[in-house]
Amino acid sequence: MDSIDLEVLKTSAGWIAAGQRCELITVIKTWGSSPRPVGATLAICEDGTVVGSVSGGCIEDDLIARVQREGITAAVPRIVSYGITADEAHRFGLPCGGTIELAIEPLSQQSRLDELLQRLEQHQLVQRRLDLRTGAVELSPASAGTQLQISEHALVTVHGPRWRLLIIGAGQLSRFLAQIASAMDYHVIVCDPREEYRAGWTLAEVPLLHEMPDDVVISLQLDHRSAVVALTHDPKLDDLALMEALRSDAFYVGAIGSRQNNAKRRERLLQFDLSAEQVARLHGPIGLYIGSKTPAEIAISILAEMTAIKNAVPASLLVPHAATPAAPGSNACAIELGAA
């Protein structure tokens, strides 16, 4: 499944190839409470069809109505604002008097979307500079940490690579985790050298590798946009991969298992010449406490914790499974995400 950003770009490229007029709308500034963040995109075709989102729907309705009423005739980009007055904020559903500023770019073959998509397929991080006076586009490599920039004459946006998630193990939980993570802007890779598990994998759109997990971790050269989740329950597969992942820049490394099993795992990892600080990065028992019991609920719990870490939510606001005591007589393994 494509991320929203990729879906917008691919759909726009398809409209251009079909000879249809279309526009790309990008959120460039917000003030107050805004439904969508800076960088969010929406594409609109001359027939009023839209993909993506820049608000909760009210601004989209206004953009569609304008296109249906006036068509798409602009030749150069323009900047528009919504929600400047209290009446507009109420009309467009912007809470607390919020304001949102948009760049509306008419698209054509000169927009270089095909080239941009080709670079994204190669997992390049790309900077796209749009000249607001002429509509000319320049593409160049971007450095990590580059953010959207807007000036009087240019809009610079950054595209790809998506957040990456390596899942170790191809079981049922992995399938749910891969499906949900793909919808959350992650490029998901699954690794499992066990033939019996690979044979039952049903997600054709998610790459399934058969190499040993630690070799895959090394080959991926994990960066701060990467996460690793170990779900096999097999130390022979999980531990060496976790060792390499904890030495990397991955923002999240987690492993399924009970408190007891994770305590033993940490002891083993310390014997692999990892520092105490590196081992402390391991999330296990994995996930936030949401009372999850089914594989789908456990996947949501794991991704909830990953999302909180990615978004720098303070640890004091999180309730990890490891901090959740088991009630007397309850199945502690079930409480701690099915780990035995």
Short mmCIF file of C-alpha atoms in Angstrom, two decimals:
data_model
loop_
_atom_site.label_atom_id
_atom_site.label_comp_id
_atom_site.label_asym_id
_atom_site.label_seq_id
_atom_site.Cartn_x
_atom_site.Cartn_y
_atom_site.Cartn_z
CA MET A 1 0.00 0.00 0.00
CA ASP A 2 1.34 3.44 -0.89
CA SER A 3 1.79 6.18 1.66
CA ILE A 4 -0.49 9.19 1.20
CA ASP A 5 2.38 11.22 -0.25
CA LEU A 6 3.20 8.58 -2.84
CA GLU A 7 -0.44 8.06 -3.69
CA VAL A 8 -0.84 11.78 -4.39
CA LEU A 9 2.26 11.87 -6.60
CA LYS A 10 1.42 8.68 -8.50
CA THR A 11 -2.18 9.71 -9.10
CA SER A 12 -1.07 13.15 -10.29
CA ALA A 13 1.44 11.59 -12.68
CA GLY A 14 -1.33 9.39 -14.06
CA TRP A 15 -3.59 12.38 -14.68
CA ILE A 16 -0.79 14.21 -16.48
CA ALA A 17 -0.06 11.15 -18.64
CA ALA A 18 -3.76 10.99 -19.55
CA GLY A 19 -3.71 14.63 -20.67
CA GLN A 20 -5.89 15.88 -17.79
CA ARG A 21 -5.36 19.20 -16.07
CA CYS A 22 -4.60 18.91 -12.37
CA GLU A 23 -3.11 20.80 -9.43
CA LEU A 24 -0.95 19.84 -6.47
CA ILE A 25 -1.85 21.57 -3.20
CA THR A 26 0.68 21.63 -0.35
CA VAL A 27 0.25 22.91 3.22
CA ILE A 28 3.10 25.40 3.67
CA LYS A 29 2.19 27.19 6.91
CA THR A 30 -0.25 26.82 9.77
CA TRP A 31 -1.16 29.02 12.72
CA GLY A 32 -3.14 27.90 15.73
CA SER A 33 -4.76 24.47 15.63
CA SER A 34 -4.61 22.96 12.14
CA PRO A 35 -6.16 19.65 11.03
CA ARG A 36 -3.16 18.71 8.85
CA PRO A 37 0.59 19.36 9.28
CA VAL A 38 2.94 21.39 7.11
CA GLY A 39 3.90 19.33 4.06
CA ALA A 40 0.56 17.54 3.75
CA THR A 41 -0.56 17.30 0.11
CA LEU A 42 -3.67 16.96 -2.00
CA ALA A 43 -4.06 16.65 -5.75
CA ILE A 44 -7.18 17.69 -7.61
CA CYS A 45 -8.16 16.84 -11.19
CA GLU A 46 -10.17 19.06 -13.51
CA ASP A 47 -13.23 16.83 -13.00
CA GLY A 48 -13.12 17.48 -9.23
CA THR A 49 -11.56 14.15 -8.27
CA VAL A 50 -9.18 14.49 -5.30
CA VAL A 51 -6.56 12.36 -3.61
CA GLY A 52 -4.83 13.21 -0.33
CA SER A 53 -5.89 15.75 2.27
CA VAL A 54 -5.00 19.22 3.55
CA SER A 55 -7.76 19.58 6.16
CA GLY A 56 -10.62 17.71 7.74
CA GLY A 57 -12.63 18.07 4.52
CA CYS A 58 -14.07 21.59 4.51
CA ILE A 59 -11.18 23.16 2.62
CA GLU A 60 -11.21 20.24 0.19
CA ASP A 61 -14.88 20.97 -0.48
CA ASP A 62 -14.07 24.60 -1.26
CA LEU A 63 -11.18 23.63 -3.58
CA ILE A 64 -13.38 21.13 -5.44
CA ALA A 65 -16.18 23.67 -5.81
CA ARG A 66 -13.75 26.22 -7.22
CA VAL A 67 -12.38 23.78 -9.80
CA GLN A 68 -15.86 22.65 -10.81
CA ARG A 69 -16.93 26.27 -11.14
CA GLU A 70 -13.85 27.81 -12.79
CA GLY A 71 -11.83 24.85 -14.08
CA ILE A 72 -8.02 24.71 -13.86
CA THR A 73 -6.63 27.59 -15.89
CA ALA A 74 -3.71 28.97 -13.85
CA ALA A 75 -0.27 28.66 -15.46
CA VAL A 76 1.91 29.44 -12.42
CA PRO A 77 1.71 28.55 -8.71
CA ARG A 78 -0.13 30.72 -6.23
CA ILE A 79 -0.42 30.99 -2.45
CA VAL A 80 -3.83 31.05 -0.74
CA SER A 81 -4.87 31.25 2.92
CA TYR A 82 -7.90 29.88 4.73
CA GLY A 83 -9.19 30.80 8.15
CA ILE A 84 -7.79 34.29 8.60
CA THR A 85 -11.04 35.66 10.03
CA ALA A 86 -13.19 34.08 12.74
CA ASP A 87 -15.99 33.57 10.20
CA GLU A 88 -13.64 31.75 7.81
CA ALA A 89 -12.23 29.64 10.63
CA HIS A 90 -15.76 28.57 11.52
CA ARG A 91 -16.71 28.00 7.87
CA PHE A 92 -13.70 25.87 7.08
CA GLY A 93 -13.70 23.90 10.30
CA LEU A 94 -10.42 25.30 11.62
CA PRO A 95 -10.51 25.09 15.41
CA CYS A 96 -9.47 27.91 17.72
CA GLY A 97 -9.26 30.41 14.87
CA GLY A 98 -6.52 28.41 13.14
CA THR A 99 -5.14 29.50 9.79
CA ILE A 100 -3.70 27.36 7.01
CA GLU A 101 -1.67 28.56 4.01
CA LEU A 102 -1.51 26.51 0.83
CA ALA A 103 0.63 26.48 -2.30
CA ILE A 104 -1.46 25.56 -5.36
CA GLU A 105 0.70 24.31 -8.23
CA PRO A 106 -0.68 23.59 -11.72
CA LEU A 107 0.93 20.36 -12.91
CA SER A 108 2.30 19.39 -16.30
CA GLN A 109 5.07 17.29 -17.81
CA GLN A 110 7.46 20.04 -16.68
CA SER A 111 6.57 19.26 -13.06
CA ARG A 112 9.00 16.29 -13.24
CA LEU A 113 6.79 13.95 -11.21
CA ASP A 114 7.85 10.89 -13.21
CA GLU A 115 11.51 11.58 -12.45
CA LEU A 116 10.70 12.21 -8.80
CA LEU A 117 8.85 8.90 -8.56
CA GLN A 118 11.74 7.07 -10.18
CA ARG A 119 14.13 8.46 -7.58
CA LEU A 120 11.75 7.51 -4.77
CA GLU A 121 11.59 3.95 -6.10
CA GLN A 122 15.38 3.89 -5.62
CA HIS A 123 14.85 5.04 -1.99
CA GLN A 124 16.57 8.36 -2.59
CA LEU A 125 15.89 11.37 -0.40
CA VAL A 126 14.94 14.09 -2.89
CA GLN A 127 14.61 17.86 -2.64
CA ARG A 128 12.08 19.39 -5.04
CA ARG A 129 12.38 23.14 -5.64
CA LEU A 130 9.38 24.84 -7.20
CA ASP A 131 9.89 28.33 -8.61
CA LEU A 132 6.74 30.19 -7.53
CA ARG A 133 7.18 32.78 -10.30
CA THR A 134 7.48 30.41 -13.27
CA GLY A 135 6.47 26.94 -12.08
CA ALA A 136 9.88 25.51 -13.05
CA VAL A 137 11.01 22.52 -10.98
CA GLU A 138 14.50 21.40 -9.93
CA LEU A 139 15.27 18.05 -8.29
CA SER A 140 18.39 17.41 -6.23
CA PRO A 141 19.58 15.09 -3.44
CA ALA A 142 18.41 16.13 0.01
CA SER A 143 20.24 15.71 3.28
CA ALA A 144 18.69 14.05 6.31
CA GLY A 145 16.77 16.51 8.44
CA THR A 146 15.91 18.88 5.59
CA GLN A 147 12.49 20.44 6.14
CA LEU A 148 9.97 22.20 3.92
CA GLN A 149 11.10 25.74 3.12
CA ILE A 150 9.07 28.60 1.69
CA SER A 151 10.33 31.98 0.47
CA GLU A 152 9.00 34.74 -1.73
CA HIS A 153 10.20 32.99 -4.87
CA ALA A 154 10.43 29.27 -4.11
CA LEU A 155 8.86 26.31 -2.32
CA VAL A 156 11.25 23.51 -1.37
CA THR A 157 9.76 20.16 -0.35
CA VAL A 158 11.49 16.92 0.64
CA HIS A 159 10.31 13.49 -0.48
CA GLY A 160 11.23 9.94 0.61
CA PRO A 161 12.53 7.64 1.73
CA ARG A 162 9.60 6.56 3.83
CA TRP A 163 10.00 5.34 7.37
CA ARG A 164 11.32 1.77 7.25
CA LEU A 165 10.23 -1.18 9.37
CA LEU A 166 12.04 -4.51 9.41
CA ILE A 167 9.90 -7.30 10.86
CA ILE A 168 11.73 -10.46 11.88
CA GLY A 169 9.38 -13.41 11.52
CA ALA A 170 6.57 -14.08 9.03
CA GLY A 171 3.82 -15.28 11.35
CA GLN A 172 0.24 -14.07 11.78
CA LEU A 173 1.18 -11.12 14.00
CA SER A 174 3.75 -10.03 11.44
CA ARG A 175 1.07 -9.98 8.75
CA PHE A 176 -1.17 -7.64 10.74
CA LEU A 177 1.80 -5.46 11.72
CA ALA A 178 2.94 -5.21 8.09
CA GLN A 179 -0.53 -4.28 6.83
CA ILE A 180 -1.11 -1.53 9.37
CA ALA A 181 2.44 -0.18 9.19
CA SER A 182 2.22 0.07 5.39
CA ALA A 183 -0.81 2.33 5.81
CA MET A 184 1.16 4.45 8.28
CA ASP A 185 3.88 5.50 5.80
CA TYR A 186 6.34 2.69 6.53
CA HIS A 187 8.27 0.80 3.88
CA VAL A 188 7.94 -2.68 5.38
CA ILE A 189 10.38 -5.56 4.91
CA VAL A 190 9.84 -8.99 6.46
CA CYS A 191 12.67 -11.44 7.06
CA ASP A 192 12.30 -15.11 7.97
CA PRO A 193 14.75 -17.87 7.02
CA ARG A 194 12.22 -20.55 8.08
CA GLU A 195 10.70 -22.06 4.96
CA GLU A 196 7.53 -23.21 6.71
CA TYR A 197 6.67 -19.63 7.68
CA ARG A 198 7.58 -18.14 4.32
CA ALA A 199 5.27 -20.61 2.59
CA GLY A 200 2.27 -19.17 4.39
CA TRP A 201 3.05 -15.49 3.68
CA THR A 202 0.17 -13.88 1.76
CA LEU A 203 1.14 -10.19 1.40
CA ALA A 204 2.58 -9.97 -2.09
CA GLU A 205 3.21 -6.22 -1.76
CA VAL A 206 5.51 -6.67 1.25
CA PRO A 207 9.02 -8.00 0.45
CA LEU A 208 9.81 -11.29 2.22
CA LEU A 209 13.51 -12.11 2.57
CA HIS A 210 14.96 -15.50 3.45
CA GLU A 211 18.41 -14.40 4.63
CA MET A 212 19.45 -14.57 8.29
CA PRO A 213 17.98 -11.55 10.12
CA ASP A 214 21.31 -10.18 11.38
CA ASP A 215 22.66 -10.14 7.82
CA VAL A 216 19.56 -8.24 6.69
CA VAL A 217 19.95 -5.69 9.49
CA ILE A 218 23.54 -5.03 8.46
CA SER A 219 22.70 -4.76 4.76
CA LEU A 220 19.89 -2.26 5.35
CA GLN A 221 22.26 0.23 7.04
CA LEU A 222 19.55 1.33 9.44
CA ASP A 223 19.21 5.06 10.06
CA HIS A 224 17.08 7.26 12.33
CA ARG A 225 14.04 6.61 10.12
CA SER A 226 14.24 2.86 10.65
CA ALA A 227 12.62 0.47 13.14
CA VAL A 228 13.17 -3.23 13.87
CA VAL A 229 10.65 -5.55 15.50
CA ALA A 230 11.57 -9.16 16.36
CA LEU A 231 8.58 -11.52 16.53
CA THR A 232 9.91 -15.07 16.13
CA HIS A 233 10.29 -16.07 19.83
CA ASP A 234 13.48 -17.81 18.66
CA PRO A 235 16.71 -16.42 20.21
CA LYS A 236 18.76 -17.93 17.40
CA LEU A 237 16.97 -15.63 14.96
CA ASP A 238 16.12 -12.64 17.12
CA ASP A 239 19.18 -12.04 19.30
CA LEU A 240 21.88 -11.52 16.67
CA ALA A 241 19.56 -9.24 14.68
CA LEU A 242 18.70 -7.25 17.80
CA MET A 243 22.40 -6.95 18.60
CA GLU A 244 23.07 -5.33 15.23
CA ALA A 245 19.93 -3.18 15.40
CA LEU A 246 20.79 -1.83 18.86
CA ARG A 247 24.18 -0.74 17.52
CA SER A 248 22.52 1.14 14.65
CA ASP A 249 20.76 4.52 14.49
CA ALA A 250 17.31 2.87 14.34
CA PHE A 251 14.83 4.98 16.31
CA TYR A 252 13.00 1.89 17.62
CA VAL A 253 14.09 -1.68 18.36
CA GLY A 254 11.57 -4.02 19.97
CA ALA A 255 11.13 -7.72 20.71
CA ILE A 256 8.11 -9.72 21.70
CA GLY A 257 8.36 -11.65 24.96
CA SER A 258 7.41 -11.71 28.61
CA ARG A 259 9.25 -9.78 31.31
CA GLN A 260 11.16 -12.91 32.22
CA ASN A 261 12.14 -13.70 28.64
CA ASN A 262 13.17 -10.11 27.95
CA ALA A 263 15.26 -10.04 31.12
CA LYS A 264 17.10 -13.15 29.92
CA ARG A 265 17.45 -11.61 26.46
CA ARG A 266 19.05 -8.48 27.92
CA GLU A 267 21.52 -10.66 29.82
CA ARG A 268 22.44 -12.45 26.60
CA LEU A 269 22.82 -9.18 24.69
CA LEU A 270 25.21 -7.84 27.31
CA GLN A 271 27.39 -10.87 26.63
CA PHE A 272 27.52 -9.82 22.94
CA ASP A 273 29.70 -6.85 23.87
CA LEU A 274 26.83 -4.38 23.82
CA SER A 275 26.92 -1.54 26.33
CA ALA A 276 24.28 -1.17 29.01
CA GLU A 277 23.08 1.98 27.23
CA GLN A 278 22.60 0.10 23.96
CA VAL A 279 20.71 -2.75 25.63
CA ALA A 280 18.52 -0.20 27.44
CA ARG A 281 17.24 0.93 24.03
CA LEU A 282 15.42 -2.39 23.59
CA HIS A 283 11.64 -2.19 23.96
CA GLY A 284 10.42 -5.39 25.53
CA PRO A 285 7.84 -6.48 26.49
CA ILE A 286 6.93 -4.70 23.31
CA GLY A 287 4.07 -2.25 22.82
CA LEU A 288 1.93 0.11 24.88
CA TYR A 289 -0.64 -1.29 27.26
CA ILE A 290 -4.07 -1.14 25.58
CA GLY A 291 -5.43 -4.45 26.84
CA SER A 292 -4.56 -6.12 23.54
CA LYS A 293 -5.19 -9.84 23.13
CA THR A 294 -5.70 -10.62 19.42
CA PRO A 295 -2.88 -10.41 16.83
CA ALA A 296 -4.48 -7.32 15.26
CA GLU A 297 -4.74 -5.58 18.65
CA ILE A 298 -1.16 -6.50 19.50
CA ALA A 299 -0.02 -5.02 16.18
CA ILE A 300 -1.81 -1.77 17.05
CA SER A 301 -0.14 -1.78 20.48
CA ILE A 302 3.31 -2.17 18.91
CA LEU A 303 2.69 0.58 16.36
CA ALA A 304 1.28 2.85 19.06
CA GLU A 305 4.58 2.61 20.92
CA MET A 306 6.60 3.07 17.72
CA THR A 307 4.55 6.15 16.86
CA ALA A 308 5.04 7.64 20.31
CA ILE A 309 8.81 7.12 20.13
CA LYS A 310 8.96 8.49 16.58
CA ASN A 311 7.03 11.59 17.67
CA ALA A 312 9.15 12.09 20.82
CA VAL A 313 6.28 11.66 23.27
CA PRO A 314 7.70 11.89 26.82
CA ALA A 315 8.18 8.51 28.49
CA SER A 316 6.22 9.75 31.50
CA LEU A 317 3.06 9.81 29.34
CA LEU A 318 3.43 6.21 28.13
CA VAL A 319 2.19 3.02 29.78
CA PRO A 320 4.35 0.19 28.48
CA HIS A 321 3.37 -3.43 28.87
CA ALA A 322 6.44 -3.91 31.03
CA ALA A 323 4.96 -1.51 33.58
CA THR A 324 1.56 -3.19 33.67
CA PRO A 325 1.23 -5.68 36.52
CA ALA A 326 -0.59 -8.94 35.94
CA ALA A 327 -3.74 -9.43 37.99
CA PRO A 328 -3.68 -12.43 40.35
CA GLY A 329 -4.63 -15.60 38.49
CA SER A 330 -4.33 -13.96 35.04
CA ASN A 331 -2.29 -15.27 32.15
CA ALA A 332 0.81 -13.09 32.31
CA CYS A 333 2.01 -14.33 28.93
CA ALA A 334 -1.22 -13.17 27.28
CA ILE A 335 -0.98 -9.81 29.01
CA GLU A 336 2.57 -9.37 27.79
CA LEU A 337 1.69 -9.73 24.13
CA GLY A 338 1.45 -13.48 23.87
CA ALA A 339 5.07 -14.09 24.70
CA ALA A 340 6.04 -17.43 26.15
#
